[in-house]
Coordinates of C-alpha atoms and ligand atoms in Angstrom, one line a residue:
M1 CA 13.5 25.6 -6.5
A2 CA 14.8 23.2 -9.1
I3 CA 16.6 19.9 -8.9
L4 CA 18.6 18.4 -11.7
I5 CA 19.6 14.6 -11.5
N6 CA 22.5 13.8 -13.9
N7 CA 24.5 10.7 -14.9
A8 CA 22.1 8.0 -13.7
N9 CA 22.8 4.5 -15.1
E10 CA 19.2 3.9 -15.7
V11 CA 16.0 6.0 -15.4
L12 CA 13.0 3.9 -15.0
T13 CA 10.1 6.3 -15.9
M14 CA 7.4 3.5 -15.8
E15 CA 5.8 5.6 -18.5
S16 CA 3.5 3.8 -21.0
D17 CA 0.6 4.6 -23.4
V18 CA -1.6 2.5 -21.3
K19 CA -3.5 4.8 -18.9
L20 CA -5.7 2.1 -17.1
P21 CA -4.2 -0.3 -14.5
R22 CA -1.7 -2.3 -16.3
R23 CA -2.3 -6.0 -17.2
R24 CA -0.3 -8.9 -18.7
E25 CA 2.8 -7.7 -20.7
Q26 CA 1.9 -4.0 -20.0
M27 CA 3.1 -4.7 -16.6
S28 CA 6.7 -5.2 -17.8
E29 CA 7.0 -1.6 -19.5
L30 CA 9.6 0.1 -17.4
G31 CA 10.1 3.1 -19.7
L32 CA 13.7 2.6 -19.2
K33 CA 16.0 5.4 -20.5
T34 CA 19.8 5.7 -20.2
E35 CA 21.9 8.9 -20.8
V36 CA 19.0 11.2 -19.6
S37 CA 18.7 13.7 -16.9
V38 CA 15.7 14.4 -14.9
L39 CA 14.7 18.1 -14.1
I40 CA 12.3 18.9 -11.3
E41 CA 10.7 22.3 -11.0
G42 CA 9.0 23.0 -7.7
D43 CA 6.9 20.0 -6.8
R44 CA 6.7 18.6 -10.4
I45 CA 8.6 16.7 -12.9
A46 CA 9.7 19.2 -15.6
M47 CA 11.6 17.1 -18.2
I48 CA 13.3 13.8 -18.6
A49 CA 15.7 14.0 -21.6
P50 CA 19.4 14.2 -22.5
L51 CA 21.0 17.0 -20.6
D52 CA 21.6 19.1 -23.8
E53 CA 17.9 19.2 -24.6
I54 CA 17.0 20.1 -21.1
K55 CA 19.6 23.0 -21.2
Q56 CA 18.1 24.3 -24.4
E57 CA 14.6 24.1 -23.0
Y58 CA 15.1 25.4 -19.5
P59 CA 18.5 27.4 -19.5
H60 CA 17.7 29.5 -16.5
L61 CA 16.3 26.5 -14.4
V62 CA 19.4 24.4 -15.1
G63 CA 21.6 27.3 -14.2
S64 CA 20.1 27.6 -10.7
A65 CA 19.1 24.0 -10.0
E66 CA 20.7 21.9 -7.2
V67 CA 22.5 19.2 -9.1
I68 CA 22.5 15.6 -7.9
D69 CA 25.1 13.2 -9.4
A70 CA 23.4 9.7 -9.7
R71 CA 26.4 8.2 -11.4
G72 CA 26.4 4.3 -10.8
K73 CA 22.8 4.5 -9.5
I74 CA 19.3 4.2 -10.9
V75 CA 16.3 6.5 -10.7
M76 CA 12.7 5.6 -10.5
P77 CA 9.4 6.9 -9.2
G78 CA 8.7 6.9 -5.4
L79 CA 7.1 3.5 -4.2
V80 CA 3.4 3.4 -3.6
D81 CA 2.3 1.2 -0.6
C82 CA -1.5 0.7 -1.3
H83 CA -2.5 -1.5 1.7
T84 CA -1.5 -0.8 5.2
H85 CA -2.9 -0.8 8.8
L86 CA -0.7 2.2 9.5
V87 CA -2.3 3.5 12.8
H88 CA -2.4 1.1 15.6
G89 CA -1.5 0.7 19.3
G90 CA 1.1 -1.7 20.6
T91 CA 2.9 -4.7 19.0
R92 CA 2.2 -8.5 18.9
E93 CA 5.6 -10.1 19.1
H94 CA 4.2 -12.4 21.9
E95 CA 2.1 -14.1 19.2
L96 CA 5.0 -15.3 17.2
N97 CA 6.1 -18.2 19.3
M98 CA 2.5 -19.3 19.6
R99 CA 2.1 -19.5 15.9
L100 CA 5.6 -21.0 15.4
A101 CA 4.3 -23.8 17.9
G102 CA 1.3 -24.4 15.5
R103 CA -1.4 -22.1 16.8
S104 CA -3.4 -20.6 13.9
Y105 CA -3.8 -16.9 13.3
M106 CA -7.5 -17.2 13.5
D107 CA -7.5 -19.3 16.6
I108 CA -5.4 -16.8 18.4
M109 CA -7.9 -14.1 17.2
N110 CA -10.9 -16.1 18.2
E111 CA -9.4 -16.5 21.7
G112 CA -9.3 -12.8 22.2
G113 CA -5.9 -12.1 20.8
G114 CA -4.9 -10.9 17.3
I115 CA -6.9 -8.0 16.0
H116 CA -8.7 -7.9 19.3
Y117 CA -5.5 -7.4 21.2
T118 CA -4.5 -4.5 18.9
T119 CA -8.0 -3.1 19.2
T120 CA -7.6 -2.9 23.0
K121 CA -4.2 -1.3 22.6
T122 CA -5.5 1.2 20.1
R123 CA -8.5 2.1 22.3
E124 CA -6.2 2.7 25.2
A125 CA -3.8 4.8 23.2
S126 CA -4.3 8.7 23.3
F127 CA -4.4 10.5 19.9
D128 CA -0.9 11.9 20.6
D129 CA 0.5 8.4 21.3
L130 CA -1.0 7.1 18.0
Y131 CA 0.2 10.1 16.1
N132 CA 3.7 10.0 17.4
K133 CA 4.0 6.1 16.8
T134 CA 2.7 6.7 13.2
V135 CA 5.2 9.4 12.5
Q136 CA 8.0 7.0 13.3
H137 CA 6.4 4.4 10.9
L138 CA 6.0 7.0 8.1
N139 CA 9.7 8.0 8.5
E140 CA 10.8 4.3 8.1
F141 CA 8.5 4.1 5.0
L142 CA 10.2 7.0 3.5
R143 CA 13.7 5.6 4.3
H144 CA 12.6 2.5 2.3
G145 CA 11.6 4.7 -0.7
V146 CA 7.9 4.7 -0.1
T147 CA 6.4 8.1 -0.8
T148 CA 2.6 7.3 -0.7
V149 CA 0.8 5.0 1.5
E150 CA -2.7 3.9 2.1
A151 CA -3.9 3.7 5.7
K152 CA -6.9 1.7 7.0
S153 CA -8.8 2.2 10.3
G154 CA -10.2 -0.9 11.9
Y155 CA -8.5 -1.2 15.3
G156 CA -11.1 1.1 17.0
L157 CA -14.2 -0.9 16.1
D158 CA -16.4 1.6 17.7
L159 CA -17.4 5.0 16.5
E160 CA -15.2 7.0 18.8
N161 CA -12.1 5.0 18.3
E162 CA -12.5 4.5 14.5
I163 CA -12.9 8.3 14.2
K164 CA -9.7 8.8 16.4
Q165 CA -7.7 6.5 14.1
L166 CA -9.0 8.4 11.0
Y167 CA -8.2 11.8 12.6
V168 CA -4.6 10.7 13.3
V169 CA -4.5 10.1 9.5
K170 CA -6.0 13.4 8.6
K171 CA -3.6 15.3 10.9
L172 CA -0.7 13.4 9.3
Q173 CA -2.0 14.2 5.9
E174 CA -1.6 17.8 6.8
E175 CA 1.7 17.5 8.5
H176 CA 3.8 14.6 7.2
V177 CA 5.5 14.7 3.9
V178 CA 4.4 11.2 2.9
D179 CA 1.1 11.3 1.1
I180 CA -1.5 9.2 2.9
V181 CA -4.8 7.8 1.4
S182 CA -7.5 7.0 3.9
T183 CA -9.6 3.9 4.0
F184 CA -12.4 3.2 6.6
M185 CA -12.3 -0.4 7.9
G186 CA -14.9 -0.5 10.7
A187 CA -15.5 -3.9 9.4
H188 CA -12.1 -5.3 10.3
A189 CA -13.4 -7.6 13.0
V190 CA -16.5 -8.1 15.1
P191 CA -15.5 -6.6 18.5
K192 CA -15.8 -8.8 21.6
E193 CA -18.8 -7.1 22.9
Y194 CA -20.7 -8.1 19.7
K195 CA -19.9 -11.8 19.7
G196 CA -23.0 -13.8 18.9
N197 CA -24.7 -10.5 17.9
E198 CA -22.8 -9.9 14.7
D199 CA -25.6 -8.5 12.6
E200 CA -26.1 -5.8 15.2
F201 CA -22.5 -4.7 14.7
V202 CA -23.0 -4.7 10.9
K203 CA -26.0 -2.5 11.5
I204 CA -24.0 0.0 13.5
I205 CA -21.2 0.1 10.8
I206 CA -24.0 0.8 8.1
E207 CA -26.2 3.3 10.1
Q208 CA -23.8 5.0 12.2
M209 CA -20.2 4.7 11.3
I210 CA -20.3 5.0 7.5
P211 CA -22.5 8.0 7.5
K212 CA -20.3 9.8 10.2
V213 CA -17.1 9.0 8.4
A214 CA -18.6 10.3 5.1
E215 CA -20.0 13.4 6.7
L216 CA -16.7 14.2 8.3
G217 CA -14.9 13.4 5.0
L218 CA -12.4 11.1 6.7
A219 CA -12.0 8.4 4.1
E220 CA -12.2 7.7 0.4
F221 CA -12.4 3.9 0.5
N222 CA -14.4 1.3 2.6
D223 CA -12.9 -2.0 3.3
V224 CA -14.1 -5.3 4.9
F225 CA -12.5 -8.4 6.1
C226 CA -14.6 -11.0 4.4
E227 CA -13.5 -14.2 6.0
K228 CA -15.0 -17.3 7.7
G229 CA -15.6 -16.3 11.3
V230 CA -15.3 -12.6 10.6
F231 CA -17.8 -11.1 8.1
T232 CA -19.8 -13.4 5.7
P233 CA -20.0 -12.4 1.9
A234 CA -23.7 -11.4 2.6
Q235 CA -22.6 -9.0 5.4
S236 CA -19.6 -7.8 3.5
R237 CA -21.9 -6.9 0.5
L238 CA -24.3 -5.0 2.6
I239 CA -21.3 -3.0 4.2
L240 CA -19.7 -2.3 0.8
E241 CA -23.0 -1.2 -0.8
A242 CA -23.8 1.1 2.1
G243 CA -20.4 2.7 1.7
K244 CA -21.0 3.2 -2.0
A245 CA -24.2 5.1 -1.2
Y246 CA -22.0 7.5 0.7
G247 CA -19.4 7.8 -1.9
L248 CA -16.9 5.5 -0.4
T249 CA -15.2 3.2 -3.1
P250 CA -15.3 -0.5 -2.0
K251 CA -12.1 -2.5 -1.3
I252 CA -12.1 -6.0 0.2
H253 CA -9.9 -8.4 2.2
A254 CA -10.7 -11.5 0.3
D255 CA -9.9 -15.2 0.3
E256 CA -7.1 -14.7 2.8
I257 CA -7.3 -17.8 5.1
E258 CA -10.1 -19.9 3.5
P259 CA -11.8 -19.6 0.1
Y260 CA -14.9 -17.6 0.7
E261 CA -15.8 -16.3 -2.9
G262 CA -14.4 -12.9 -1.8
A263 CA -12.7 -12.3 -5.3
E264 CA -16.1 -13.0 -6.9
L265 CA -17.8 -10.6 -4.6
A266 CA -15.2 -7.9 -5.3
A267 CA -15.9 -8.2 -9.0
E268 CA -19.7 -8.2 -8.3
V269 CA -19.8 -5.0 -6.2
G270 CA -17.4 -3.2 -8.5
A271 CA -14.6 -2.9 -5.9
I272 CA -11.5 -1.1 -7.1
S273 CA -9.4 -3.9 -5.6
A274 CA -9.4 -7.2 -3.7
E275 CA -6.7 -7.8 -1.4
H276 CA -4.7 -10.9 -0.1
L277 CA -6.3 -13.5 -2.4
L278 CA -4.0 -16.3 -1.1
V279 CA -6.7 -18.9 -1.8
A280 CA -8.8 -17.1 -4.5
S281 CA -10.6 -19.6 -6.6
D282 CA -10.1 -19.9 -10.5
E283 CA -13.6 -18.5 -11.0
G284 CA -12.8 -15.5 -8.7
I285 CA -9.7 -14.8 -10.6
A286 CA -11.6 -14.9 -13.9
A287 CA -14.3 -12.7 -12.6
M288 CA -11.7 -10.1 -11.4
A289 CA -10.0 -10.1 -14.8
K290 CA -13.4 -9.5 -16.5
A291 CA -14.4 -6.7 -14.1
G292 CA -10.9 -5.1 -14.1
T293 CA -10.6 -5.5 -10.3
I294 CA -7.1 -4.9 -9.2
A295 CA -5.5 -7.7 -7.2
V296 CA -3.5 -6.2 -4.3
L297 CA -1.2 -9.0 -3.3
L298 CA 0.5 -9.1 0.1
P299 CA 3.2 -11.8 0.1
G300 CA 4.7 -10.6 3.5
T301 CA 1.5 -12.0 5.0
A302 CA 2.0 -15.4 3.4
F303 CA 5.6 -15.3 4.6
F304 CA 4.8 -14.3 8.2
L305 CA 1.8 -16.6 8.5
R306 CA 3.6 -19.3 6.9
A307 CA 0.5 -19.6 4.5
P308 CA 0.5 -20.4 0.9
Y309 CA 1.3 -17.6 -1.5
A310 CA -1.3 -16.0 -3.8
R311 CA -1.1 -17.2 -7.3
G312 CA 0.4 -14.0 -8.7
R313 CA 1.8 -15.5 -11.8
L314 CA -1.6 -17.0 -12.7
M315 CA -3.4 -13.6 -12.0
V316 CA -0.9 -11.7 -14.3
D317 CA -1.4 -14.2 -17.0
S318 CA -5.1 -14.2 -16.7
G319 CA -5.2 -10.5 -17.2
V320 CA -5.8 -9.2 -13.8
P321 CA -4.1 -6.0 -13.0
V322 CA -1.8 -6.8 -10.1
A323 CA -0.3 -4.5 -7.3
I324 CA 1.7 -5.6 -4.3
S325 CA 1.9 -4.1 -0.9
T326 CA 3.5 -4.6 2.6
D327 CA 0.1 -5.0 4.5
F328 CA 2.0 -3.3 7.2
N329 CA 0.1 -4.2 10.5
P330 CA 1.2 -5.5 13.9
G331 CA -0.2 -9.2 13.4
S332 CA 0.2 -10.7 10.1
S333 CA 2.9 -8.5 8.5
P334 CA 4.9 -6.2 10.7
T335 CA 7.2 -4.9 8.0
I336 CA 7.7 -1.6 6.4
S337 CA 10.0 -2.9 3.7
L338 CA 8.3 -2.7 0.4
P339 CA 11.6 -3.6 -1.4
F340 CA 11.6 -6.9 0.6
I341 CA 8.0 -7.5 -0.4
Q342 CA 9.0 -7.1 -4.1
N343 CA 11.7 -9.9 -3.5
L344 CA 9.0 -12.2 -2.0
A345 CA 6.7 -11.4 -4.9
C346 CA 9.5 -12.6 -7.3
M347 CA 10.7 -15.6 -5.4
N348 CA 7.4 -17.0 -4.2
M349 CA 4.7 -15.7 -6.5
G350 CA 6.5 -16.2 -9.8
M351 CA 6.3 -12.5 -10.8
T352 CA 9.2 -11.1 -12.8
M353 CA 11.6 -8.2 -11.8
E354 CA 9.8 -5.9 -14.2
E355 CA 6.3 -6.8 -13.0
V356 CA 7.0 -6.2 -9.4
L357 CA 8.2 -2.7 -10.1
C358 CA 5.0 -1.9 -11.9
A359 CA 3.0 -3.6 -9.0
T360 CA 4.6 -1.3 -6.4
T361 CA 4.4 2.0 -8.4
I362 CA 1.7 2.7 -11.1
N363 CA -0.6 -0.2 -10.5
A364 CA -0.4 0.4 -6.8
A365 CA -1.3 4.1 -7.5
H366 CA -4.4 3.0 -9.5
A367 CA -5.4 0.9 -6.6
I368 CA -5.8 4.1 -4.5
K369 CA -6.8 6.4 -7.3
R370 CA -3.6 8.3 -7.5
A371 CA -2.3 7.2 -10.9
D372 CA -2.7 10.8 -12.3
E373 CA -0.4 12.2 -9.6
V374 CA 2.2 9.5 -8.8
G375 CA 3.5 6.1 -9.9
T376 CA 5.4 7.2 -13.0
L377 CA 8.0 9.9 -13.9
E378 CA 6.3 12.1 -16.5
K379 CA 6.3 15.8 -17.1
G380 CA 3.6 17.5 -14.9
K381 CA 3.4 14.6 -12.4
Q382 CA 4.4 15.1 -8.7
A383 CA 8.1 14.9 -8.3
D384 CA 8.4 11.8 -6.1
V385 CA 11.7 10.4 -7.2
L386 CA 14.0 7.7 -5.8
I387 CA 17.8 7.3 -6.4
L388 CA 18.7 3.7 -5.6
D389 CA 22.3 2.7 -5.0
V390 CA 22.4 -0.1 -7.6
P391 CA 23.9 0.0 -11.1
N392 CA 20.8 -1.6 -12.7
Y393 CA 17.3 -2.4 -11.7
K394 CA 17.8 -6.2 -11.7
Q395 CA 20.0 -5.9 -8.6
L396 CA 17.0 -4.7 -6.6
Q397 CA 15.7 -8.3 -6.6
Y398 CA 19.1 -10.0 -6.7
F399 CA 20.6 -8.3 -3.6
Y400 CA 17.5 -9.2 -1.7
G401 CA 16.4 -8.2 1.8
M402 CA 18.3 -4.9 1.6
N403 CA 17.2 -1.4 1.4
H404 CA 19.0 0.2 -1.6
T405 CA 17.4 3.6 -1.2
D406 CA 20.0 6.3 -1.4
T407 CA 18.0 9.5 -2.0
V408 CA 14.3 10.2 -1.8
I409 CA 12.7 13.4 -3.3
K410 CA 9.3 14.0 -2.2
A411 CA 7.2 16.6 -4.1
G412 CA 10.4 18.2 -5.2
D413 CA 12.1 18.3 -1.7
V414 CA 15.1 16.0 -0.8
V415 CA 13.9 14.2 2.3
V416 CA 16.4 11.1 2.4
K417 CA 20.0 11.6 1.5
G418 CA 22.7 8.9 1.7
G419 CA 20.0 6.6 3.2
S420 CA 19.2 8.8 6.1
L421 CA 16.3 11.0 6.8
L422 CA 17.0 14.6 6.6
Ligands
NIG1 N1 -6.6 -9.9 7.7 C1 -6.9 -8.9 8.3 N2 -6.3 -7.9 8.6 C2 -5.0 -7.6 8.5 C3 -4.2 -8.1 9.7 C4 -4.7 -7.4 11.0 C5 -4.0 -7.9 12.2 O1 -3.7 -9.1 12.4 O2 -3.9 -7.1 13.2 C6 -4.3 -8.1 7.3 O3 -4.7 -7.6 6.2 O4 -3.5 -9.0 7.3
ZN2 ZN1 -4.9 -5.8 5.5

């Protein structure tokens, strides 16, 4: 089966000679082409070139291909959402008025709400409940042009329920068209039953949970919420080093609410990424630039918690490779709209219209080790392709808060057409 996309106003291939996570001006390379067509063969990109050249190279394929007319529209790679808490029970709209009245996110959590509330709901939920709820979320991601997502556990907080969450991800990896990359995050919070006995819970994560998750092959990454009142840098270091010993690549929720030298720790342990970084220090940013740690910035969280935004402009200018993501979760960022997150990154973190596209495609793919497969439109890569109903890419940030996704092609199959899921 072949697909030929013709007449697009712009094709953003996001291609570059740079094969590492992109930094500084590399983040502005869109690989923008006009007057080219895109040929897809099976689940792969076959060729991006003027139609005449494609016809010469692939006469039979062009003859039999399904033709999509993208006149007046743009084409780009499927979006990659590299930080989500995808699988969870319940919702937390009841916390919103509390926060609007001035109660802090951490106070609500320390009083037993927040992550603890969602943990209770996730523990209570059956496997099927979680599976069916997550399918709805993944379908919404697709409608917003997201074709690859990372998914963290961390609302089970005991072995049985962490494994339950991770098995939901595993089943969806097999059954849902969206590609899902799994992260173990048993260190998302200290469960209520271990309050005052935090080191004991750290021991359980290290000695029981990490070995089991690794043995079952349920995750590639190991994440920890390093935050005052949650896990200390010392505890976080132990958990991340333990994961490394079992082949799990470290990630870290760092410097979200209070500065805690999380960025520095990420650089020190060789984490692939440090995430949030709302209040990361100058030293931490410099350490990340030196180590090549990817900053995964989550402006939806700053928006929804009414907190200061991460210093995205400074990070790009300092040579940190930057990705951005929704942080989709029921507490601090209940949105699936990665396009809106791009808008926030432009308006509130000083990133350019070009940089946010890099940050939600190829740099996000790097943050979850999928840059060889997705994040750009290049011959041989997986055919995850968007057709967006705007005449040029600048309108993606100009007409903000809107979903411009018209067509989504996932691994060579049309899965969204005219904005609707097929
Ligand atoms: N900050 C820690 N974890 C999530 C929020 C989880 C929740 O509130 O349920 C985050 O990345 O924002
Ligand atoms: Zn998170």
